[in-house]
């Protein structure tokens, strides 16, 4: 009599990458709804369809998990940008980069708050992936301002690092009330305001006064024409 071998049905195991992806997606959903402070690992596990202990196989702590989620979001913001190459002109490109930073804060306030209050307060922040991603974002504005200085479009008496800090300092200061849940901001208005202050304040003297000089010359020409007409009439 032939022996029949029976196989027990085993649990279908997801590939590690898929499981990690599911956990991070669940974590992003929970932090977006509740904020970092009120996020529970047990709820993340439940939404990801795993037991809580599974989370700690892939992430050291809640902070570690959330930092990786924030990094993935930050990278997504940078990688998904297809608009910048199409935009022409220093002022418009500057305005767009400011607008993009403001929009990312508007879309993900909980993630932005976590980055500001938790990730950047880490003593090892400068050695983290978060720091490298932040450098990529700020480098775009630094490059833009540096090129404008080299072309003579911007003055040379203000350094690029100071310009960069002014721009991002304005963004953080203007959105802080929103991140605390105490106010709101108009993205277009703030983007225009910061871009105008920087662009007009940094415009090289000859460029800044060009339109004024043209107006004065035009007026002088009109005055000269009138004087000639009067002089001709007296002859």
PDB file of C-alpha atoms in Angstrom:
ATOM      1  CA  UNK A   1       0.000   0.000   0.000  1.00  0.00           C
ATOM      2  CA  UNK A   2       1.399   3.353  -1.047  1.00  0.00           C
ATOM      3  CA  UNK A   3       2.190   5.851   1.640  1.00  0.00           C
ATOM      4  CA  UNK A   4       0.472   9.225   1.223  1.00  0.00           C
ATOM      5  CA  UNK A   5       2.497  12.153   2.397  1.00  0.00           C
ATOM      6  CA  UNK A   6       0.371  14.953   3.798  1.00  0.00           C
ATOM      7  CA  UNK A   7       1.656  18.549   3.695  1.00  0.00           C
ATOM      8  CA  UNK A   8       0.569  20.980   6.295  1.00  0.00           C
ATOM      9  CA  UNK A   9      -0.552  24.278   4.913  1.00  0.00           C
ATOM     10  CA  UNK A  10       1.943  26.861   6.109  1.00  0.00           C
ATOM     11  CA  UNK A  11       1.402  30.543   6.593  1.00  0.00           C
ATOM     12  CA  UNK A  12       2.261  32.504   3.480  1.00  0.00           C
ATOM     13  CA  UNK A  13       5.273  34.615   4.330  1.00  0.00           C
ATOM     14  CA  UNK A  14       5.680  37.960   2.642  1.00  0.00           C
ATOM     15  CA  UNK A  15       9.124  38.884   1.328  1.00  0.00           C
ATOM     16  CA  UNK A  16      10.999  41.049   3.838  1.00  0.00           C
ATOM     17  CA  UNK A  17      10.939  44.111   1.556  1.00  0.00           C
ATOM     18  CA  UNK A  18       7.158  43.877   1.185  1.00  0.00           C
ATOM     19  CA  UNK A  19       6.643  43.471   4.919  1.00  0.00           C
ATOM     20  CA  UNK A  20       8.846  46.480   5.696  1.00  0.00           C
ATOM     21  CA  UNK A  21       7.021  48.490   3.034  1.00  0.00           C
ATOM     22  CA  UNK A  22       3.636  47.583   4.565  1.00  0.00           C
ATOM     23  CA  UNK A  23       4.824  48.546   8.051  1.00  0.00           C
ATOM     24  CA  UNK A  24       6.176  51.896   6.844  1.00  0.00           C
ATOM     25  CA  UNK A  25       2.971  52.642   4.932  1.00  0.00           C
ATOM     26  CA  UNK A  26       0.924  51.905   8.056  1.00  0.00           C
ATOM     27  CA  UNK A  27       3.258  54.042  10.196  1.00  0.00           C
ATOM     28  CA  UNK A  28       2.972  56.953   7.774  1.00  0.00           C
ATOM     29  CA  UNK A  29      -0.806  56.720   7.881  1.00  0.00           C
ATOM     30  CA  UNK A  30      -0.921  56.669  11.689  1.00  0.00           C
ATOM     31  CA  UNK A  31       1.539  59.546  12.220  1.00  0.00           C
ATOM     32  CA  UNK A  32      -0.337  61.635   9.625  1.00  0.00           C
ATOM     33  CA  UNK A  33      -3.565  61.125  11.547  1.00  0.00           C
ATOM     34  CA  UNK A  34      -2.312  61.324  15.143  1.00  0.00           C
ATOM     35  CA  UNK A  35       1.125  62.926  15.194  1.00  0.00           C
ATOM     36  CA  UNK A  36       4.321  61.343  16.493  1.00  0.00           C
ATOM     37  CA  UNK A  37       3.528  61.816  20.164  1.00  0.00           C
ATOM     38  CA  UNK A  38       0.206  59.935  19.949  1.00  0.00           C
ATOM     39  CA  UNK A  39       1.364  57.192  17.593  1.00  0.00           C
ATOM     40  CA  UNK A  40       1.382  53.696  19.119  1.00  0.00           C
ATOM     41  CA  UNK A  41       3.429  50.798  17.777  1.00  0.00           C
ATOM     42  CA  UNK A  42       0.506  48.472  18.519  1.00  0.00           C
ATOM     43  CA  UNK A  43      -1.743  50.447  16.174  1.00  0.00           C
ATOM     44  CA  UNK A  44       0.884  50.435  13.431  1.00  0.00           C
ATOM     45  CA  UNK A  45       1.206  46.658  13.787  1.00  0.00           C
ATOM     46  CA  UNK A  46      -2.559  46.206  13.618  1.00  0.00           C
ATOM     47  CA  UNK A  47      -2.846  48.270  10.433  1.00  0.00           C
ATOM     48  CA  UNK A  48       0.110  46.470   8.870  1.00  0.00           C
ATOM     49  CA  UNK A  49      -1.465  43.098   9.713  1.00  0.00           C
ATOM     50  CA  UNK A  50       1.386  41.876  11.926  1.00  0.00           C
ATOM     51  CA  UNK A  51       1.984  41.354  15.631  1.00  0.00           C
ATOM     52  CA  UNK A  52       3.720  44.186  17.470  1.00  0.00           C
ATOM     53  CA  UNK A  53       6.871  42.139  18.037  1.00  0.00           C
ATOM     54  CA  UNK A  54       7.388  41.907  14.276  1.00  0.00           C
ATOM     55  CA  UNK A  55       7.993  45.662  14.111  1.00  0.00           C
ATOM     56  CA  UNK A  56      11.054  45.293  16.324  1.00  0.00           C
ATOM     57  CA  UNK A  57      12.581  42.735  13.967  1.00  0.00           C
ATOM     58  CA  UNK A  58      13.012  45.516  11.415  1.00  0.00           C
ATOM     59  CA  UNK A  59      13.135  48.704  13.501  1.00  0.00           C
ATOM     60  CA  UNK A  60      14.919  49.380  16.795  1.00  0.00           C
ATOM     61  CA  UNK A  61      12.220  51.646  18.197  1.00  0.00           C
ATOM     62  CA  UNK A  62       9.270  53.857  17.354  1.00  0.00           C
ATOM     63  CA  UNK A  63      11.689  56.710  16.739  1.00  0.00           C
ATOM     64  CA  UNK A  64      13.785  54.590  14.371  1.00  0.00           C
ATOM     65  CA  UNK A  65      10.688  53.537  12.417  1.00  0.00           C
ATOM     66  CA  UNK A  66       9.340  57.080  12.181  1.00  0.00           C
ATOM     67  CA  UNK A  67      12.718  58.484  11.129  1.00  0.00           C
ATOM     68  CA  UNK A  68      12.875  56.008   8.245  1.00  0.00           C
ATOM     69  CA  UNK A  69       9.291  56.905   7.300  1.00  0.00           C
ATOM     70  CA  UNK A  70      10.181  60.620   7.351  1.00  0.00           C
ATOM     71  CA  UNK A  71      13.308  59.998   5.248  1.00  0.00           C
ATOM     72  CA  UNK A  72      11.269  58.077   2.663  1.00  0.00           C
ATOM     73  CA  UNK A  73       8.765  60.943   2.519  1.00  0.00           C
ATOM     74  CA  UNK A  74      11.533  63.548   2.180  1.00  0.00           C
ATOM     75  CA  UNK A  75      13.153  61.584  -0.646  1.00  0.00           C
ATOM     76  CA  UNK A  76       9.767  61.256  -2.338  1.00  0.00           C
ATOM     77  CA  UNK A  77       9.366  65.055  -2.310  1.00  0.00           C
ATOM     78  CA  UNK A  78      12.776  65.495  -3.950  1.00  0.00           C
ATOM     79  CA  UNK A  79      12.519  62.674  -6.485  1.00  0.00           C
ATOM     80  CA  UNK A  80       8.980  63.404  -7.659  1.00  0.00           C
ATOM     81  CA  UNK A  81       9.754  66.995  -8.669  1.00  0.00           C
ATOM     82  CA  UNK A  82       9.477  67.389 -12.445  1.00  0.00           C
ATOM     83  CA  UNK A  83       8.558  71.089 -12.508  1.00  0.00           C
ATOM     84  CA  UNK A  84      11.833  72.824 -11.654  1.00  0.00           C
ATOM     85  CA  UNK A  85      13.641  72.067 -14.961  1.00  0.00           C
ATOM     86  CA  UNK A  86      10.774  73.715 -16.858  1.00  0.00           C
ATOM     87  CA  UNK A  87      10.867  76.984 -14.923  1.00  0.00           C
ATOM     88  CA  UNK A  88      12.935  79.848 -16.313  1.00  0.00           C
ATOM     89  CA  UNK A  89      14.346  82.908 -14.539  1.00  0.00           C
ATOM     90  CA  UNK A  90      16.023  83.255 -11.153  1.00  0.00           C
ATOM     91  CA  UNK A  91      13.080  84.877  -9.396  1.00  0.00           C
ATOM     92  CA  UNK A  92      10.583  82.293 -10.661  1.00  0.00           C
ATOM     93  CA  UNK A  93      12.852  79.348  -9.842  1.00  0.00           C
ATOM     94  CA  UNK A  94      13.494  80.767  -6.382  1.00  0.00           C
ATOM     95  CA  UNK A  95       9.789  81.273  -5.842  1.00  0.00           C
ATOM     96  CA  UNK A  96       9.055  77.702  -6.945  1.00  0.00           C
ATOM     97  CA  UNK A  97      11.622  76.138  -4.574  1.00  0.00           C
ATOM     98  CA  UNK A  98      10.154  78.129  -1.676  1.00  0.00           C
ATOM     99  CA  UNK A  99       6.633  77.144  -2.755  1.00  0.00           C
ATOM    100  CA  UNK A 100       7.627  73.456  -2.898  1.00  0.00           C
ATOM    101  CA  UNK A 101       9.005  73.543   0.646  1.00  0.00           C
ATOM    102  CA  UNK A 102       5.829  75.239   1.895  1.00  0.00           C
ATOM    103  CA  UNK A 103       3.614  72.750   0.054  1.00  0.00           C
ATOM    104  CA  UNK A 104       5.416  69.763   1.586  1.00  0.00           C
ATOM    105  CA  UNK A 105       4.750  71.232   5.042  1.00  0.00           C
ATOM    106  CA  UNK A 106       1.098  71.850   4.197  1.00  0.00           C
ATOM    107  CA  UNK A 107       0.591  68.289   2.911  1.00  0.00           C
ATOM    108  CA  UNK A 108       2.396  66.547   5.759  1.00  0.00           C
ATOM    109  CA  UNK A 109       2.315  68.737   8.887  1.00  0.00           C
ATOM    110  CA  UNK A 110       2.805  65.817  11.294  1.00  0.00           C
ATOM    111  CA  UNK A 111       5.855  64.593   9.384  1.00  0.00           C
ATOM    112  CA  UNK A 112       7.285  68.115   9.158  1.00  0.00           C
ATOM    113  CA  UNK A 113       6.787  68.641  12.885  1.00  0.00           C
ATOM    114  CA  UNK A 114       8.512  65.322  13.618  1.00  0.00           C
ATOM    115  CA  UNK A 115      11.482  66.318  11.456  1.00  0.00           C
ATOM    116  CA  UNK A 116      11.812  69.699  13.171  1.00  0.00           C
ATOM    117  CA  UNK A 117      11.251  68.647  16.769  1.00  0.00           C
ATOM    118  CA  UNK A 118      12.602  65.110  16.910  1.00  0.00           C
ATOM    119  CA  UNK A 119      14.971  64.309  14.064  1.00  0.00           C
ATOM    120  CA  UNK A 120      16.878  67.588  13.962  1.00  0.00           C
ATOM    121  CA  UNK A 121      17.314  67.647  17.737  1.00  0.00           C
ATOM    122  CA  UNK A 122      19.249  64.370  17.584  1.00  0.00           C
ATOM    123  CA  UNK A 123      22.904  64.980  18.606  1.00  0.00           C
ATOM    124  CA  UNK A 124      23.953  62.701  15.717  1.00  0.00           C
ATOM    125  CA  UNK A 125      21.744  64.503  13.195  1.00  0.00           C
ATOM    126  CA  UNK A 126      24.686  65.531  10.986  1.00  0.00           C
ATOM    127  CA  UNK A 127      25.562  61.863  10.506  1.00  0.00           C
ATOM    128  CA  UNK A 128      22.067  60.758   9.488  1.00  0.00           C
ATOM    129  CA  UNK A 129      20.332  60.176   6.172  1.00  0.00           C
ATOM    130  CA  UNK A 130      17.850  62.896   7.193  1.00  0.00           C
ATOM    131  CA  UNK A 131      20.681  65.434   7.222  1.00  0.00           C
ATOM    132  CA  UNK A 132      21.890  64.337   3.776  1.00  0.00           C
ATOM    133  CA  UNK A 133      18.373  64.661   2.340  1.00  0.00           C
ATOM    134  CA  UNK A 134      17.976  68.104   3.896  1.00  0.00           C
ATOM    135  CA  UNK A 135      21.302  69.127   2.348  1.00  0.00           C
ATOM    136  CA  UNK A 136      19.983  68.068  -1.063  1.00  0.00           C
ATOM    137  CA  UNK A 137      16.953  70.312  -0.673  1.00  0.00           C
ATOM    138  CA  UNK A 138      18.895  73.332   0.548  1.00  0.00           C
ATOM    139  CA  UNK A 139      21.596  72.758  -2.092  1.00  0.00           C
ATOM    140  CA  UNK A 140      19.126  73.582  -4.866  1.00  0.00           C
ATOM    141  CA  UNK A 141      18.549  77.062  -3.455  1.00  0.00           C
ATOM    142  CA  UNK A 142      22.257  77.511  -2.690  1.00  0.00           C
ATOM    143  CA  UNK A 143      23.136  76.618  -6.285  1.00  0.00           C
ATOM    144  CA  UNK A 144      20.497  78.977  -7.685  1.00  0.00           C
ATOM    145  CA  UNK A 145      21.707  81.903  -5.555  1.00  0.00           C
ATOM    146  CA  UNK A 146      25.369  81.127  -6.272  1.00  0.00           C
ATOM    147  CA  UNK A 147      24.753  81.142 -10.020  1.00  0.00           C
ATOM    148  CA  UNK A 148      22.856  84.452  -9.763  1.00  0.00           C
ATOM    149  CA  UNK A 149      25.831  85.984  -7.937  1.00  0.00           C
ATOM    150  CA  UNK A 150      28.280  84.670 -10.553  1.00  0.00           C
ATOM    151  CA  UNK A 151      26.179  86.160 -13.369  1.00  0.00           C
ATOM    152  CA  UNK A 152      26.081  89.521 -11.644  1.00  0.00           C
ATOM    153  CA  UNK A 153      22.328  89.259 -11.163  1.00  0.00           C
ATOM    154  CA  UNK A 154      22.737  89.202  -7.357  1.00  0.00           C
ATOM    155  CA  UNK A 155      25.055  91.352  -5.272  1.00  0.00           C
ATOM    156  CA  UNK A 156      28.343  89.828  -4.133  1.00  0.00           C
ATOM    157  CA  UNK A 157      28.388  91.244  -0.606  1.00  0.00           C
ATOM    158  CA  UNK A 158      26.083  88.566   0.896  1.00  0.00           C
ATOM    159  CA  UNK A 159      27.248  84.950   1.095  1.00  0.00           C
ATOM    160  CA  UNK A 160      25.240  82.012  -0.235  1.00  0.00           C
ATOM    161  CA  UNK A 161      25.018  80.285   3.201  1.00  0.00           C
ATOM    162  CA  UNK A 162      23.462  83.432   4.687  1.00  0.00           C
ATOM    163  CA  UNK A 163      20.939  83.608   1.846  1.00  0.00           C
ATOM    164  CA  UNK A 164      20.083  79.931   2.310  1.00  0.00           C
ATOM    165  CA  UNK A 165      19.574  80.396   6.053  1.00  0.00           C
ATOM    166  CA  UNK A 166      17.441  83.504   5.504  1.00  0.00           C
ATOM    167  CA  UNK A 167      15.140  81.646   3.116  1.00  0.00           C
ATOM    168  CA  UNK A 168      14.665  78.502   5.194  1.00  0.00           C
ATOM    169  CA  UNK A 169      14.526  80.507   8.415  1.00  0.00           C
ATOM    170  CA  UNK A 170      11.628  82.506   6.941  1.00  0.00           C
ATOM    171  CA  UNK A 171       9.868  79.304   5.873  1.00  0.00           C
ATOM    172  CA  UNK A 172      10.180  77.697   9.306  1.00  0.00           C
ATOM    173  CA  UNK A 173       9.202  80.835  11.189  1.00  0.00           C
ATOM    174  CA  UNK A 174       6.167  81.481   8.983  1.00  0.00           C
ATOM    175  CA  UNK A 175       4.855  77.895   9.243  1.00  0.00           C
ATOM    176  CA  UNK A 176       5.562  77.264  12.925  1.00  0.00           C
ATOM    177  CA  UNK A 177       2.102  78.347  14.136  1.00  0.00           C
ATOM    178  CA  UNK A 178       0.536  76.047  11.540  1.00  0.00           C
ATOM    179  CA  UNK A 179       2.628  73.098  12.734  1.00  0.00           C
ATOM    180  CA  UNK A 180       1.514  73.799  16.296  1.00  0.00           C
ATOM    181  CA  UNK A 181      -2.114  73.822  15.184  1.00  0.00           C
ATOM    182  CA  UNK A 182      -2.463  77.511  16.052  1.00  0.00           C
ATOM    183  CA  UNK A 183      -2.864  79.131  12.649  1.00  0.00           C
ATOM    184  CA  UNK A 184      -2.634  78.805   8.898  1.00  0.00           C
ATOM    185  CA  UNK A 185      -0.723  80.347   6.003  1.00  0.00           C
ATOM    186  CA  UNK A 186      -1.341  81.140   2.359  1.00  0.00           C
ATOM    187  CA  UNK A 187       1.241  79.189   0.339  1.00  0.00           C
ATOM    188  CA  UNK A 188       1.268  81.495  -2.690  1.00  0.00           C
ATOM    189  CA  UNK A 189       1.354  84.664  -0.613  1.00  0.00           C
ATOM    190  CA  UNK A 190       4.237  83.441   1.563  1.00  0.00           C
ATOM    191  CA  UNK A 191       6.197  82.083  -1.422  1.00  0.00           C
ATOM    192  CA  UNK A 192       5.807  85.392  -3.279  1.00  0.00           C
ATOM    193  CA  UNK A 193       6.693  87.413  -0.190  1.00  0.00           C
ATOM    194  CA  UNK A 194       9.917  85.546   0.599  1.00  0.00           C
ATOM    195  CA  UNK A 195      10.973  85.386  -3.063  1.00  0.00           C
ATOM    196  CA  UNK A 196      10.374  89.119  -3.540  1.00  0.00           C
ATOM    197  CA  UNK A 197      12.297  90.116  -0.417  1.00  0.00           C
ATOM    198  CA  UNK A 198      15.287  87.973  -1.398  1.00  0.00           C
ATOM    199  CA  UNK A 199      15.275  88.788  -5.111  1.00  0.00           C
ATOM    200  CA  UNK A 200      14.770  92.538  -4.748  1.00  0.00           C
ATOM    201  CA  UNK A 201      17.095  92.796  -1.785  1.00  0.00           C
ATOM    202  CA  UNK A 202      19.846  90.885  -3.578  1.00  0.00           C
ATOM    203  CA  UNK A 203      19.455  92.469  -7.016  1.00  0.00           C
ATOM    204  CA  UNK A 204      22.719  94.040  -8.174  1.00  0.00           C
ATOM    205  CA  UNK A 205      22.626  97.850  -8.048  1.00  0.00           C
ATOM    206  CA  UNK A 206      22.773  98.309 -11.818  1.00  0.00           C
ATOM    207  CA  UNK A 207      19.861  95.899 -12.343  1.00  0.00           C
ATOM    208  CA  UNK A 208      17.809  97.286  -9.500  1.00  0.00           C
ATOM    209  CA  UNK A 209      18.109 100.845 -10.812  1.00  0.00           C
ATOM    210  CA  UNK A 210      17.821 100.054 -14.524  1.00  0.00           C
ATOM    211  CA  UNK A 211      14.087 100.685 -14.797  1.00  0.00           C
ATOM    212  CA  UNK A 212      14.389 103.848 -12.704  1.00  0.00           C
ATOM    213  CA  UNK A 213      17.180 105.151 -14.954  1.00  0.00           C
ATOM    214  CA  UNK A 214      15.126 104.362 -18.053  1.00  0.00           C
ATOM    215  CA  UNK A 215      12.179 106.296 -16.603  1.00  0.00           C
ATOM    216  CA  UNK A 216      14.376 109.287 -15.803  1.00  0.00           C
ATOM    217  CA  UNK A 217      15.940 109.237 -19.289  1.00  0.00           C
ATOM    218  CA  UNK A 218      12.497 109.059 -20.889  1.00  0.00           C
ATOM    219  CA  UNK A 219      11.303 112.026 -18.837  1.00  0.00           C
ATOM    220  CA  UNK A 220      14.423 114.047 -19.675  1.00  0.00           C
ATOM    221  CA  UNK A 221      13.944 113.322 -23.376  1.00  0.00           C
ATOM    222  CA  UNK A 222      10.360 114.582 -23.192  1.00  0.00           C
ATOM    223  CA  UNK A 223      11.486 117.716 -21.365  1.00  0.00           C
ATOM    224  CA  UNK A 224      14.201 118.276 -23.996  1.00  0.00           C
ATOM    225  CA  UNK A 225      11.643 117.906 -26.785  1.00  0.00           C
ATOM    226  CA  UNK A 226       9.352 120.478 -25.151  1.00  0.00           C
ATOM    227  CA  UNK A 227      12.242 122.896 -24.646  1.00  0.00           C
ATOM    228  CA  UNK A 228      13.206 122.540 -28.298  1.00  0.00           C
ATOM    229  CA  UNK A 229       9.595 123.161 -29.367  1.00  0.00           C
ATOM    230  CA  UNK A 230       9.405 126.284 -27.223  1.00  0.00           C
ATOM    231  CA  UNK A 231      12.775 127.517 -28.432  1.00  0.00           C
ATOM    232  CA  UNK A 232      11.671 126.987 -32.037  1.00  0.00           C
ATOM    233  CA  UNK A 233       8.454 128.919 -31.430  1.00  0.00           C
ATOM    234  CA  UNK A 234      10.334 131.935 -30.094  1.00  0.00           C
ATOM    235  CA  UNK A 235      12.581 132.229 -33.118  1.00  0.00           C
TER     236      UNK A 235
END
